[in-house]
Amino acid sequence: MRVAFVGKGGSGKTTMSALFARHVASQGAPVVAIDADINQHLALVLGADESPEPLGSRLAEIKEHLRGDNPRIPSAEAMVKTTPPGRGSRLLRFDDLAASPYAVSTAEGVRLMATGPFTEDDLGVACYHSKVGAVELLLNHLVDGPGEYVVVDMTAGADSFASGLFTRFDLTFLVAEPTRQGVSVYRQYREYAADYDVALAVVGNKVHAPSDVDFLRDQVGDDLLTWMEHSAAVRAMEQGRPFALDDLEPGNADALAVLLKHLDGQVKDWPRFGRQTAEFHLRNARAWANDRTGLDLAEQIDPHFVYGP
């Protein structure tokens, strides 16, 4: 399954992404975590000894690899972030993603990838979506199977809607603090996602009292799946002190199990995935990509290509 963590900046979505990835790995399942947030803190929270090579700086290589022998894509330069796979494209199995030279391992067995931060050359001239586009391309070409997990820490707020990346997941967890600002992002995300069959569940975070849970229930209703109480163990982890999942309070450990059970209950909808891949590619082609490449990128859509295993 592919799951995204989104939320207001400062809501704790990066910490939740890391805790969830660690929990999945602790159950013996293979997991790849991808840092697609502009702030690039996932490696720090996961306790990785090294930072992965930025995907954003390897975009040309990634495109060249993925296009394979697809006759509809004459060159890597003809590929954009939404370019769909077709017959001849080089598809990725989960093991290919996990074994990528752009991934590093953490002590808990999580494989970590990252879009990479802004560089000095990017400042004032580049959009961060040029880096996140690498993640969208990889997910477009990924054929994942049962018991395989990709966990993506997304950009803050509703910025994910600047591309079709928000439709690339089987489930989206929205991390919300029990505040008006925290739930305002939920409302915006729910409104934008409503027309695209995006499965959304709210995870309360930094809950101090039952009144916080009551507030979240009042604001988000049945979308509230579970919540994380204020945690001394998580605060210690964020301060750089030694941390293990066993240090979590029982209620917070149970919340992670609830998230995994809910994710496992999702149905993989390959036909929807294929439809939306084509839809957002056509939108981007008309909006900017045809002019950028000088090509009619609608021709990159292979009508006989079937998504899924």
Coordinates of C-alpha atoms in Angstrom, one line a residue, residues 65-274:
H65 CA 15.6 4.8 -16.8
L66 CA 11.8 4.8 -16.6
R67 CA 11.1 5.6 -20.3
G68 CA 12.9 2.3 -21.3
D69 CA 11.9 1.4 -24.8
N70 CA 8.6 3.2 -24.8
P71 CA 8.2 4.4 -28.4
R72 CA 5.8 7.2 -27.3
I73 CA 8.7 8.9 -25.3
P74 CA 11.5 9.8 -27.7
S75 CA 13.8 11.1 -24.9
A76 CA 14.1 11.9 -21.3
E77 CA 13.6 15.6 -22.1
A78 CA 10.2 14.7 -23.4
M79 CA 9.1 13.4 -20.0
V80 CA 7.5 15.6 -17.4
K81 CA 6.4 14.8 -13.8
T82 CA 3.1 13.4 -14.9
T83 CA 4.3 11.3 -17.8
P84 CA 2.5 7.9 -17.6
P85 CA 4.0 4.5 -18.2
G86 CA 3.1 2.6 -21.4
R87 CA 4.2 -0.5 -23.3
G88 CA 8.0 -0.4 -23.3
S89 CA 8.3 1.7 -20.2
R90 CA 10.5 0.3 -17.4
L91 CA 8.2 -0.5 -14.6
L92 CA 9.4 -0.7 -10.9
R93 CA 8.7 -3.5 -8.5
F94 CA 8.8 -2.6 -4.8
D95 CA 12.2 -4.4 -4.5
D96 CA 13.5 -2.2 -7.3
L97 CA 12.5 0.9 -5.3
A98 CA 13.9 -0.4 -2.1
A99 CA 17.2 -1.4 -3.7
S100 CA 17.6 2.0 -5.5
P101 CA 21.0 3.6 -5.2
Y102 CA 19.2 6.7 -4.1
A103 CA 17.9 5.0 -0.9
V104 CA 19.7 4.4 2.4
S105 CA 18.8 2.1 5.3
T106 CA 17.9 3.0 8.9
A107 CA 18.6 0.9 12.0
E108 CA 15.0 -0.2 12.1
G109 CA 15.1 -1.6 8.5
V110 CA 13.3 1.3 6.8
R111 CA 14.6 2.2 3.4
L112 CA 14.7 6.0 3.0
M113 CA 14.6 8.2 -0.1
A114 CA 14.3 12.0 -0.3
T115 CA 13.6 14.6 -2.9
G116 CA 16.3 16.8 -1.5
P117 CA 16.4 20.4 -0.3
F118 CA 16.7 23.6 -2.3
T119 CA 20.2 24.3 -3.4
E120 CA 21.8 27.7 -3.8
D121 CA 21.3 27.4 -7.5
D122 CA 17.5 26.8 -7.0
L123 CA 16.9 29.9 -4.8
G124 CA 14.7 32.5 -6.6
V125 CA 14.5 30.5 -9.8
A126 CA 13.1 27.0 -9.2
C127 CA 9.8 25.6 -7.9
Y128 CA 9.9 22.8 -5.4
H129 CA 7.6 20.8 -7.5
S130 CA 10.4 20.2 -9.9
K131 CA 12.0 18.0 -7.2
V132 CA 8.7 16.4 -6.0
G133 CA 8.1 15.4 -9.7
A134 CA 10.7 12.6 -9.2
V135 CA 8.4 11.0 -6.6
E136 CA 5.4 11.3 -8.9
L137 CA 7.2 9.6 -11.7
L138 CA 8.4 6.8 -9.5
L139 CA 4.9 6.2 -8.1
N140 CA 3.5 6.3 -11.6
H141 CA 5.8 3.5 -12.7
L142 CA 5.5 1.4 -9.5
V143 CA 3.8 -1.9 -9.5
D144 CA 3.6 -2.7 -5.8
G145 CA 2.1 -5.8 -4.3
P146 CA 0.5 -7.1 -1.1
G147 CA 2.5 -6.5 2.1
E148 CA 4.7 -3.8 0.6
Y149 CA 4.5 -0.3 2.0
V150 CA 5.5 3.1 0.7
V151 CA 5.2 6.0 3.2
V152 CA 5.5 9.5 1.9
D153 CA 5.9 12.6 4.0
M154 CA 4.3 15.3 1.9
T155 CA 4.7 19.0 1.7
A156 CA 2.7 21.0 4.3
G157 CA -0.8 22.3 3.8
A158 CA -2.6 21.9 0.6
D159 CA 0.5 22.4 -1.6
S160 CA 0.3 18.8 -2.6
F161 CA -2.6 19.7 -4.9
A162 CA -0.2 21.6 -7.3
S163 CA 0.2 18.3 -9.1
G164 CA -1.5 14.9 -9.4
L165 CA 0.7 13.5 -6.7
F166 CA -2.2 13.6 -4.2
T167 CA -4.0 10.9 -6.2
R168 CA -1.0 8.5 -6.2
F169 CA -1.9 6.9 -2.8
D170 CA -4.2 4.2 -1.5
L171 CA -4.8 6.3 1.6
T172 CA -4.0 9.7 3.0
F173 CA -3.5 10.4 6.7
L174 CA -4.1 14.0 7.6
V175 CA -2.4 14.9 10.9
A176 CA -4.3 17.5 12.8
E177 CA -3.7 19.3 16.0
P178 CA -6.8 20.0 18.1
T179 CA -6.9 23.7 17.1
R180 CA -8.8 25.7 14.6
Q181 CA -5.7 26.1 12.5
G182 CA -5.1 22.4 12.5
V183 CA -8.5 21.4 11.3
S184 CA -8.6 24.2 8.7
V185 CA -6.1 22.3 6.5
Y186 CA -8.4 19.2 6.9
R187 CA -11.3 21.2 5.5
Q188 CA -9.3 22.5 2.6
Y189 CA -7.9 19.0 1.8
R190 CA -11.2 17.3 2.1
E191 CA -12.8 19.8 -0.3
Y192 CA -10.1 19.5 -2.9
A193 CA -10.0 15.7 -2.7
A194 CA -13.7 15.1 -2.7
D195 CA -14.0 14.8 -6.5
Y196 CA -11.1 12.3 -6.8
D197 CA -12.0 9.4 -4.6
V198 CA -9.0 10.1 -2.3
A199 CA -9.4 8.0 0.8
L200 CA -8.7 10.3 3.7
A201 CA -8.5 9.7 7.5
V202 CA -7.6 12.2 10.2
V203 CA -5.0 11.4 12.9
G204 CA -5.2 13.7 15.9
N205 CA -1.8 14.7 17.3
K206 CA -0.5 16.5 20.4
V207 CA -3.7 15.6 22.3
H208 CA -3.5 16.6 26.0
A209 CA -7.0 16.0 27.3
P210 CA -10.3 14.4 26.4
S211 CA -11.6 17.9 25.5
D212 CA -9.0 17.9 22.6
V213 CA -10.6 14.6 21.3
D214 CA -14.0 16.1 21.7
F215 CA -12.9 19.2 19.7
L216 CA -11.5 17.0 16.9
R217 CA -14.7 14.9 16.7
D218 CA -16.8 18.0 16.6
Q219 CA -14.7 19.4 13.7
V220 CA -14.0 16.4 11.5
G221 CA -16.7 13.9 12.5
D222 CA -16.2 10.3 11.4
D223 CA -13.0 11.1 9.5
L224 CA -11.2 11.0 12.9
L225 CA -9.6 7.6 13.0
T226 CA -7.4 7.8 16.0
W227 CA -5.1 10.2 17.9
M228 CA -1.7 10.5 19.5
E229 CA -1.5 11.8 23.0
H230 CA 1.3 14.2 24.0
S231 CA 4.3 12.0 24.3
A232 CA 7.4 12.4 26.5
A233 CA 9.1 9.7 24.4
V234 CA 8.4 11.4 21.1
R235 CA 9.7 14.7 22.6
A236 CA 12.9 13.0 23.6
M237 CA 13.2 11.6 20.1
E238 CA 12.8 15.0 18.5
Q239 CA 15.5 16.3 20.9
G240 CA 17.9 13.7 19.6
R241 CA 17.9 11.4 22.6
P242 CA 17.8 7.6 22.2
F243 CA 14.4 6.3 21.1
A244 CA 12.8 3.0 20.5
L245 CA 9.2 2.1 19.6
D246 CA 8.9 0.3 23.0
D247 CA 9.4 3.7 24.6
L248 CA 6.0 4.9 23.3
E249 CA 3.1 5.1 25.7
P250 CA 0.6 2.2 25.3
G251 CA -2.1 4.4 23.9
N252 CA 0.2 5.9 21.3
A253 CA 1.5 2.5 20.3
D254 CA -2.1 1.3 19.9
A255 CA -2.8 4.3 17.7
L256 CA 0.0 3.2 15.3
A257 CA -1.6 -0.2 15.1
V258 CA -4.9 1.3 14.3
L259 CA -3.3 3.2 11.4
L260 CA -1.8 0.1 9.9
K261 CA -5.0 -1.9 10.2
H262 CA -6.9 0.8 8.5
L263 CA -4.4 1.1 5.7
D264 CA -4.4 -2.7 5.2
G265 CA -8.2 -2.5 4.8
Q266 CA -8.0 -0.3 1.7
V267 CA -8.7 -1.8 -1.7
K268 CA -6.1 -1.3 -4.4
D269 CA -7.9 0.4 -7.2
W270 CA -5.7 0.1 -10.3
P271 CA -8.3 1.3 -12.8
R272 CA -8.7 4.6 -10.8
F273 CA -5.0 4.9 -10.6
G274 CA -4.7 4.6 -14.4

